[in-house]
Coordinates of C-alpha atoms and ligand atoms in Angstrom, one line a residue:
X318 CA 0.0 0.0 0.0
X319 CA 1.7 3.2 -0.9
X320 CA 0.2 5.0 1.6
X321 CA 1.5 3.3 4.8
X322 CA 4.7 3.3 2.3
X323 CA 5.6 6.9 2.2
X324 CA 4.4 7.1 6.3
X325 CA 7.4 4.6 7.1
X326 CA 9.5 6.3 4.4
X327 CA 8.9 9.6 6.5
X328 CA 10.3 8.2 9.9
X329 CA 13.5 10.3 9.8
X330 CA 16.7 8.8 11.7
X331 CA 17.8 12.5 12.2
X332 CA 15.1 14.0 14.0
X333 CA 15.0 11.0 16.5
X334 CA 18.6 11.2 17.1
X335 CA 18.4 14.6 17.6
X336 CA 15.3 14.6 20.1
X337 CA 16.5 11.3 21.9
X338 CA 19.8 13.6 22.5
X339 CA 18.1 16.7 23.2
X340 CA 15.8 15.5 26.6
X341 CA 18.8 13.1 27.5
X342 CA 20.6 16.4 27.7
X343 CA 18.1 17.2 30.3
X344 CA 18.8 16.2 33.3
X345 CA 15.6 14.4 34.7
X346 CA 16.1 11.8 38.0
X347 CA 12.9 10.7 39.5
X348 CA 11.1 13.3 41.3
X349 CA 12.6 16.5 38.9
X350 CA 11.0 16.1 35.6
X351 CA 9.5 19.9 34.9
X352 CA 11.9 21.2 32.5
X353 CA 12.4 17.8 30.2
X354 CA 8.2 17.4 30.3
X355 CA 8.3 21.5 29.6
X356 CA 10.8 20.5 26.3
X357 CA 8.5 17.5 25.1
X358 CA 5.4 19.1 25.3
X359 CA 7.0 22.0 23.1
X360 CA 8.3 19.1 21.1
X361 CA 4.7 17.7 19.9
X362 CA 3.1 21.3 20.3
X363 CA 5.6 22.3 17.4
X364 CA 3.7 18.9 15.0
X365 CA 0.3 20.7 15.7
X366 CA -0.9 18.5 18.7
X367 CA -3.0 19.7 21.3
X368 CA -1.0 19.8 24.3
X369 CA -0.8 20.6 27.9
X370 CA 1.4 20.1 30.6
X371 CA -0.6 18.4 33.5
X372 CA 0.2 19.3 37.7
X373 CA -0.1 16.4 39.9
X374 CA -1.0 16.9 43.5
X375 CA 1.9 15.6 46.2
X376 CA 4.7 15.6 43.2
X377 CA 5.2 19.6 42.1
X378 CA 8.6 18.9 40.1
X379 CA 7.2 15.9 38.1
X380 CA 4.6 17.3 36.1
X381 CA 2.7 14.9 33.0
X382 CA 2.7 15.4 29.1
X383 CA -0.9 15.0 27.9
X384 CA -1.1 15.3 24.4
X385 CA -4.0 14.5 21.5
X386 CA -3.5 14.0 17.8
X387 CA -7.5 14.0 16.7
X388 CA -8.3 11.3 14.0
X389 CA -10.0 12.5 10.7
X390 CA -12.8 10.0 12.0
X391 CA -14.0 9.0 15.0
X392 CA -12.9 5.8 16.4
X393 CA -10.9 4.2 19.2
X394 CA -7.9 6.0 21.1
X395 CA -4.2 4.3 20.6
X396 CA -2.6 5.6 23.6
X397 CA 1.1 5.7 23.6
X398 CA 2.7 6.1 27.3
X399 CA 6.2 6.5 28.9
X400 CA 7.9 7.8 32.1
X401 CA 10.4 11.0 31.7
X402 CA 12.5 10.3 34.8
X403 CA 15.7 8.2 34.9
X404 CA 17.5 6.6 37.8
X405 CA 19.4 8.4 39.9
X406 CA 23.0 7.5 38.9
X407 CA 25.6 9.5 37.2
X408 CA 27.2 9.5 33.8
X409 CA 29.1 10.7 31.4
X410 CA 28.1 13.8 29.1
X411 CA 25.6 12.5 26.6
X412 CA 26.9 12.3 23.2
X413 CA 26.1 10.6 19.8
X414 CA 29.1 8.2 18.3
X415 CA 27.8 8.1 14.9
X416 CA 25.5 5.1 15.6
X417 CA 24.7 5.2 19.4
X418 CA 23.5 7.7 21.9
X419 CA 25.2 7.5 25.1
X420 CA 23.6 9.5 28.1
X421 CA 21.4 8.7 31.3
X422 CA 18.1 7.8 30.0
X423 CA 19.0 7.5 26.2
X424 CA 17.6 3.7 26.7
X425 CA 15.3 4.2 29.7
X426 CA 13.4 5.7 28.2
X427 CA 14.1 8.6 26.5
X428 CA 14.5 7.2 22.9
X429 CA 11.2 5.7 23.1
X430 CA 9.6 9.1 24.2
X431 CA 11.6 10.0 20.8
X432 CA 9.9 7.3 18.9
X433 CA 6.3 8.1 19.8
X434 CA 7.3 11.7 18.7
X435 CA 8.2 10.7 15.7
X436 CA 5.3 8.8 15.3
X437 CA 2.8 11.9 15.8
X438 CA 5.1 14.0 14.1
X439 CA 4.4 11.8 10.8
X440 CA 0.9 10.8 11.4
X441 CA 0.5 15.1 12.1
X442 CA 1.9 15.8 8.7
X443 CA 0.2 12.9 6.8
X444 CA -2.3 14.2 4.3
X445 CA -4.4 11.4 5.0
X446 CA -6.1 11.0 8.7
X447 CA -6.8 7.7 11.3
X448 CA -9.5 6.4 12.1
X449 CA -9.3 7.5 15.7
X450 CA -7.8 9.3 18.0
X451 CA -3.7 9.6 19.3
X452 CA -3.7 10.3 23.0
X453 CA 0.2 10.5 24.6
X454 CA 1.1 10.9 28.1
X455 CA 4.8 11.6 29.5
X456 CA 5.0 11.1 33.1
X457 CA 7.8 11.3 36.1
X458 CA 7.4 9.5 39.3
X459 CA 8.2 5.8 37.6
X460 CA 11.3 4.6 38.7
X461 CA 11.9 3.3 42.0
X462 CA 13.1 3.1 44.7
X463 CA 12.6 7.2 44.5
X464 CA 8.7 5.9 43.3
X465 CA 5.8 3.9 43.1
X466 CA 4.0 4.9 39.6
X467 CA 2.4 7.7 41.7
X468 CA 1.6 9.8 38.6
X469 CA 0.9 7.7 35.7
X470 CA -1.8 6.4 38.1
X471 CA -3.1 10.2 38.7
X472 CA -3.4 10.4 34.8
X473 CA -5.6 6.8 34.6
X474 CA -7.9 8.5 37.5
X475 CA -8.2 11.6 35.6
X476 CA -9.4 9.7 32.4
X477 CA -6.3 9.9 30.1
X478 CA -6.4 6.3 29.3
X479 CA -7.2 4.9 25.9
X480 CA -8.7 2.2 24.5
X481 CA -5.4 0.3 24.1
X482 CA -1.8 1.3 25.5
X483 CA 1.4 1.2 24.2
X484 CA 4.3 2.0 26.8
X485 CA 7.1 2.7 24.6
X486 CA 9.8 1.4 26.4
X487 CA 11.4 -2.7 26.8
X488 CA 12.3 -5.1 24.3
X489 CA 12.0 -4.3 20.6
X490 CA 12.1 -8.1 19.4
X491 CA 9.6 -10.0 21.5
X492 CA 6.4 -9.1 22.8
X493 CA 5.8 -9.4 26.9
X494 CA 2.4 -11.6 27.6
X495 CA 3.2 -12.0 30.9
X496 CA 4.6 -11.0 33.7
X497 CA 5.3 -10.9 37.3
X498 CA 4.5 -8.9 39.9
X499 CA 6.6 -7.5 42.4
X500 CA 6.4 -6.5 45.6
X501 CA 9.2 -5.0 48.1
X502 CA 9.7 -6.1 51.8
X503 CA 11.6 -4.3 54.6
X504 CA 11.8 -6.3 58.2
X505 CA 13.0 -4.4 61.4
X506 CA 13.4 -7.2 64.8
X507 CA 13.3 -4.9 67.0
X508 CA 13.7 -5.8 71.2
X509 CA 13.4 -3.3 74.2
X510 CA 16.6 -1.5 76.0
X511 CA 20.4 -1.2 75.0
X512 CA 22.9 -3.2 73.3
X513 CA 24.1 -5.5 76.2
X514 CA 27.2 -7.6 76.8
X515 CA 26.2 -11.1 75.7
X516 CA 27.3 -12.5 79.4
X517 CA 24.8 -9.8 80.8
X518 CA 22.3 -10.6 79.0
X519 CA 19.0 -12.5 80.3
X520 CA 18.6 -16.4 78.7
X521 CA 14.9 -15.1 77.3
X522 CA 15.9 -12.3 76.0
X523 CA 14.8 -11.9 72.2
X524 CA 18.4 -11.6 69.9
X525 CA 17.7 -9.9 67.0
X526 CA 20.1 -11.7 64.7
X527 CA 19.2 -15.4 65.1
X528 CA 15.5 -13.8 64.8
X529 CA 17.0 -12.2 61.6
X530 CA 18.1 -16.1 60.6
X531 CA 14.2 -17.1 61.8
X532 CA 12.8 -15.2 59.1
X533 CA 15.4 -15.6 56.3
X534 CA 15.2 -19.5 56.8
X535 CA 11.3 -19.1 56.4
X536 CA 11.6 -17.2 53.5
X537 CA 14.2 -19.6 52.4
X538 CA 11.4 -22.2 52.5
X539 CA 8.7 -20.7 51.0
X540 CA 11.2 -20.6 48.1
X541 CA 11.4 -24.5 48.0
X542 CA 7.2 -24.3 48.0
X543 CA 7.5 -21.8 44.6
X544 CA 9.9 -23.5 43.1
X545 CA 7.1 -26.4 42.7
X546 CA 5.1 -24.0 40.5
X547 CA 7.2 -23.2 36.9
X548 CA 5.4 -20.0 35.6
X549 CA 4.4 -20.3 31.5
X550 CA 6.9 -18.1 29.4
X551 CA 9.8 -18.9 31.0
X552 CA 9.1 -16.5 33.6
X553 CA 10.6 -19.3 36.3
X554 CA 8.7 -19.5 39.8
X555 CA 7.3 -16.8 42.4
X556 CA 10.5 -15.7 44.6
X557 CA 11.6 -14.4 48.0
X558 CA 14.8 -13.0 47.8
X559 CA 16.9 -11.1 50.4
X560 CA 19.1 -8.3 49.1
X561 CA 19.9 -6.6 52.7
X562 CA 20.3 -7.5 55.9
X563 CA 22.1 -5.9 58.7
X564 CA 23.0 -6.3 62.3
X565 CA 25.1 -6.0 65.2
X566 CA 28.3 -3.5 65.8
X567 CA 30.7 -5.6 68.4
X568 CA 31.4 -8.9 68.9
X569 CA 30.1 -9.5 71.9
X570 CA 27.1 -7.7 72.6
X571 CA 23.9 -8.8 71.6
X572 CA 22.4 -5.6 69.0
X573 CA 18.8 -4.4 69.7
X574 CA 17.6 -4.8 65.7
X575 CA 18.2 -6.2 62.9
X576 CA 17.0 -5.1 59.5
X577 CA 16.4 -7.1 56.5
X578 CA 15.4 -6.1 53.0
X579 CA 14.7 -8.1 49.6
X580 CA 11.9 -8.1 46.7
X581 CA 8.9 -11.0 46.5
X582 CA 8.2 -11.6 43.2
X583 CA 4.8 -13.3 42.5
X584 CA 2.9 -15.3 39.9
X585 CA 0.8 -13.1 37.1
X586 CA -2.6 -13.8 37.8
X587 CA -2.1 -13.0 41.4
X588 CA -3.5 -10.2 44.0
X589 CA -1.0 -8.4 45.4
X590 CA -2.9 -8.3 48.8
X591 CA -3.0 -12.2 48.9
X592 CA 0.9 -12.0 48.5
X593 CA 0.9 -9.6 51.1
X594 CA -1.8 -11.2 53.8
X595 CA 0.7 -14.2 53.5
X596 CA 3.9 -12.6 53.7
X597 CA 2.8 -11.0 57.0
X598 CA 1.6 -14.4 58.2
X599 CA 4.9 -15.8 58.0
X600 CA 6.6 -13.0 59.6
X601 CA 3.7 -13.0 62.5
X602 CA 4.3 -17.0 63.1
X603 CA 8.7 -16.1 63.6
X604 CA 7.4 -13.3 65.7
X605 CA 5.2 -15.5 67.8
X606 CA 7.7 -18.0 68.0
X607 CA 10.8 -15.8 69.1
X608 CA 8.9 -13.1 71.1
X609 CA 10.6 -10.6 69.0
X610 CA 8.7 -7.6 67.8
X611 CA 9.0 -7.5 64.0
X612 CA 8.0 -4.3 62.2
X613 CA 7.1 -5.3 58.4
X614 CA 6.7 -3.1 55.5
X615 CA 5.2 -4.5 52.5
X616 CA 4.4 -2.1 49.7
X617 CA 3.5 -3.1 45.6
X618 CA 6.3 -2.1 43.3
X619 CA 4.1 -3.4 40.1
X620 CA 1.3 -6.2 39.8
X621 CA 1.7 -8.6 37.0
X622 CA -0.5 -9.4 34.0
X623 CA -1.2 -11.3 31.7
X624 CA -2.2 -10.3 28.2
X625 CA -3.9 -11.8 25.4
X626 CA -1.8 -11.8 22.2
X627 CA -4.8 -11.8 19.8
X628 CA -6.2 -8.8 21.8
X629 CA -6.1 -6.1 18.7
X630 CA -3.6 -4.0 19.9
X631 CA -1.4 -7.0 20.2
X632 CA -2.6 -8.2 16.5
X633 CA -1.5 -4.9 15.2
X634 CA 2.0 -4.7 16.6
X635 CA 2.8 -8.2 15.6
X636 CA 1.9 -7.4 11.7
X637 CA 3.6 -4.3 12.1
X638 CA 6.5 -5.8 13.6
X639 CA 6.5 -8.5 11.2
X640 CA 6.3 -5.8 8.2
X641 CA 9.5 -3.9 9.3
X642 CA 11.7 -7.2 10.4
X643 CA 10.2 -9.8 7.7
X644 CA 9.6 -12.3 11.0
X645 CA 7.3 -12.6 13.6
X646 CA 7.6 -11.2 17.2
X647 CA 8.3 -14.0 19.4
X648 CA 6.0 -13.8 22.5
X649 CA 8.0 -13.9 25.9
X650 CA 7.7 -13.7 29.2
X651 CA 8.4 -10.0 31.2
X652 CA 10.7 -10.6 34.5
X653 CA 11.0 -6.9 35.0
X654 CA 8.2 -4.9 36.2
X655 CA 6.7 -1.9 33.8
X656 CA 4.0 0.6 33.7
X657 CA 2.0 -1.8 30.7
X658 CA 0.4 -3.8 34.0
X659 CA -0.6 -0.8 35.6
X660 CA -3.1 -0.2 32.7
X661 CA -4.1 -3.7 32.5
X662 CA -4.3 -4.2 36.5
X663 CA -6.0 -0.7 37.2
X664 CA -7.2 0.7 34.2
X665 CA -8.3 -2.6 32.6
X666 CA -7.2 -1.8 29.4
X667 CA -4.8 -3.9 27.2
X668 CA -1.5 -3.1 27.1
X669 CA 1.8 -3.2 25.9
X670 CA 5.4 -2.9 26.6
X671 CA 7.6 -2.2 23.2
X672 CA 10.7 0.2 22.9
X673 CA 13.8 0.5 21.8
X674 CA 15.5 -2.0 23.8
X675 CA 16.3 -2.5 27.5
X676 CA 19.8 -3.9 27.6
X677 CA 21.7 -0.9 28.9
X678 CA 19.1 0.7 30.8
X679 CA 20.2 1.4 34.6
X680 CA 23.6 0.4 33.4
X681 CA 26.7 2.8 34.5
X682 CA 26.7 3.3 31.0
X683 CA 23.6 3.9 29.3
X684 CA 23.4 4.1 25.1
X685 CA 21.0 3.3 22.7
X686 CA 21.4 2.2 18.8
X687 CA 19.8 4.6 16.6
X688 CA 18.7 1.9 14.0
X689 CA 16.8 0.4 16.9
X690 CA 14.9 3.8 17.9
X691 CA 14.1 4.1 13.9
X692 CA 12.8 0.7 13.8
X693 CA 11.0 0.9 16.7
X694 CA 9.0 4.4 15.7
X695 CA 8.4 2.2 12.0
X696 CA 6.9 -0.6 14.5
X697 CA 4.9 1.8 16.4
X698 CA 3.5 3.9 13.5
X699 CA 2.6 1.0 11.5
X700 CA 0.6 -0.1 14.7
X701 CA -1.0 2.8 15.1
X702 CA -2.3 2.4 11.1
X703 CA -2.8 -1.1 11.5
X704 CA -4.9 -0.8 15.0
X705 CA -6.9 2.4 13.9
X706 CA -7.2 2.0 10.2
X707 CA -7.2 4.7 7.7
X708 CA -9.7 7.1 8.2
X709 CA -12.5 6.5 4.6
Ligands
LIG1131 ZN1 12.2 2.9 32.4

């Protein structure tokens, strides 16, 4: 079709290298994303998209890009989504090599906030219209452990959800159906008065380290009971593990806490609050048994999903993808946790996670290839055709 020909054809490797490089060149860690939202929304504004830069209550430096490129028909809304924060680590100045860009966020996800650029930018310009609407939304507040998803659920409560999502950002060669969910743990044994010298100290009294070992051999357990249950996708089994844990100054006094710290991750089709009502049944059992006093915080990083690959959007990304690459895209399980499940979990919309690639993301050094962003905006527009259709 000649048509979706000259769109693809208009997906230009030099404007996505040089707006990829431009908002890496802002600086944007979780929690300060005003001025790189301020230079995105001026980005799309500048294609003719209605666009306005959305407040959230609680998070004043992390504002939201709502933008809407209207359809020449009515129809569904393609939304595509990503986050415009980046870890808070440092790196070198961002530069482009001749093939890669190198910077803080290039991969995470600042090339796929390119791409969907570039994708309105061409769909803007086209003299022929969609059959539907465009909606975008560019939000901060995504990576943790500086946050929770705080905003991007703000934007679902105030209706800027479509139909079907995209979050721009993940593999660009297979297709997540599945994934986990994750949730975070922090454990403080805690007993009452000082340090004490272990020959002073009374035979009942709680020790906060072997009640540390209590609750790491439980956990340790409960990993013997997942590891029954093999998740589909490759996605392996639900998981305690234990990333922290810390206690004691001397050798010989007995410490009055010990703190312990790790991630549960848990099967898709699960409720976080079952996870949770269990979790603090374990730890409640140790703390029966030891007389300790455990303090337990338990809070949802992500839920995971499940997704239906003949759901439309997914149809239309997989011909698309298969129309740029000449193969199909593999379906895979997601071990990471993404923004695609909040849609699906709390929005109840289908959703999916496709960027420009996730190897280097969070890495001390970040890049990204520029053939993959260009491929990746040709996948995206191309979905957007194949999901909306051509408006008559
Ligand atoms: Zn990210």
């Amino acid at each position: 079709m000649g048509l979706v020909d000259d769109l693809v054809q208009a997906v230009d490797a030099g404007r996505l290298r040089d707006l990829t490089l431009a908002l890496v060149r802002i600086p944007s860690p979780t929690g300060d994303c005003a001025r790189v939202a301020d230079s995105y929304a001026q980005a799309l504004r500048s294609f003719g998209l209605d666009v306005v830069v959305e407040a959230h209550d609680g998070h004043p430096r992390s504002p939201s890009v709502v933008a809407r490129l209207q359809g020449a028909q009515r129809g569904p809304t393609l939304q595509f989504d990503g986050h415009l924060d980046t870890i808070h680590a440092a790196h070198a100045p961002p530069r482009f090599d001749g093939a890669c860009i190198h910077g803080r966020g290039a991969a995470d996800m600042k090339s796929g906030l390119a791409a969907i650029a570039e994708v309105a930018r061409v769909l803007a310009q086209a003299d022929t219209g969609l059959a539907g609407d465009v909606l975008i939304t560019a939000h901060g507040m995504h990576e943790a452990p500086w946050a929770l998803g705080e905003t991007v659920r703000q934007l679902i409560d105030a209706g800027h959800v479509g139909d079907a999502v995209i979050c721009a950002e993940g593999s660009h060669d297979e297709l997540p159906v599945a994934g986990k969910g994750l949730g975070i743990f922090e454990l403080t044994v805690r007993r009452e008065g000082d340090a004490v010298h272990e020959l002073a100290a009374p035979a009942d009294l709680p020790h906060p380290i072997l009640v540390g070992n209590r609750l790491v051999c439980a956990l340790e357990a409960e990993n013997i009971r997942f590891a029954e249950t093999v998740l589909p996708y490759d996605l392996g089994s639900e998981s305690t593990f234990i990333g922290v844990f810390e206690a004691g100054d001397f050798y010989n006094r007995v410490p009055t806490e010990c703190h312990i710290v790790g991630t549960r991750r848990y099967a898709p089709d699960r409720a976080f609050s079952k996870v949770e009502a269990e979790f603090r049944g374990l730890v409640e059992r140790v703390a029966g048994e030891t007389g300790a006093t455990i303090d337990a915080r338990f809070w949802r990083q992500r839920d995971g999903f499940e997704l239906d690959p003949e759901t439309p959007v997914a149809v239309a990304l997989r011909r698309a993808y298969a129309q740029v690459h000449g193969r199909p895209l593999p379906l895979a399980g997601m071990k990471y946790v993404a923004d695609s499940s909040v849609f699906i979990r709390e929005a109840g919309v289908p959703a999916l996670q496709y960027g420009t690639g996730l190897a280097r993301a969070h890495a001390d050094h970040e890049w990204v290839d520029l053939l993959d962003i260009v491929d990746t905006a040709k996948v995206l527009l191309l979905t957007a055709i194949e999901y909306l259709g051509v408006a008559a």
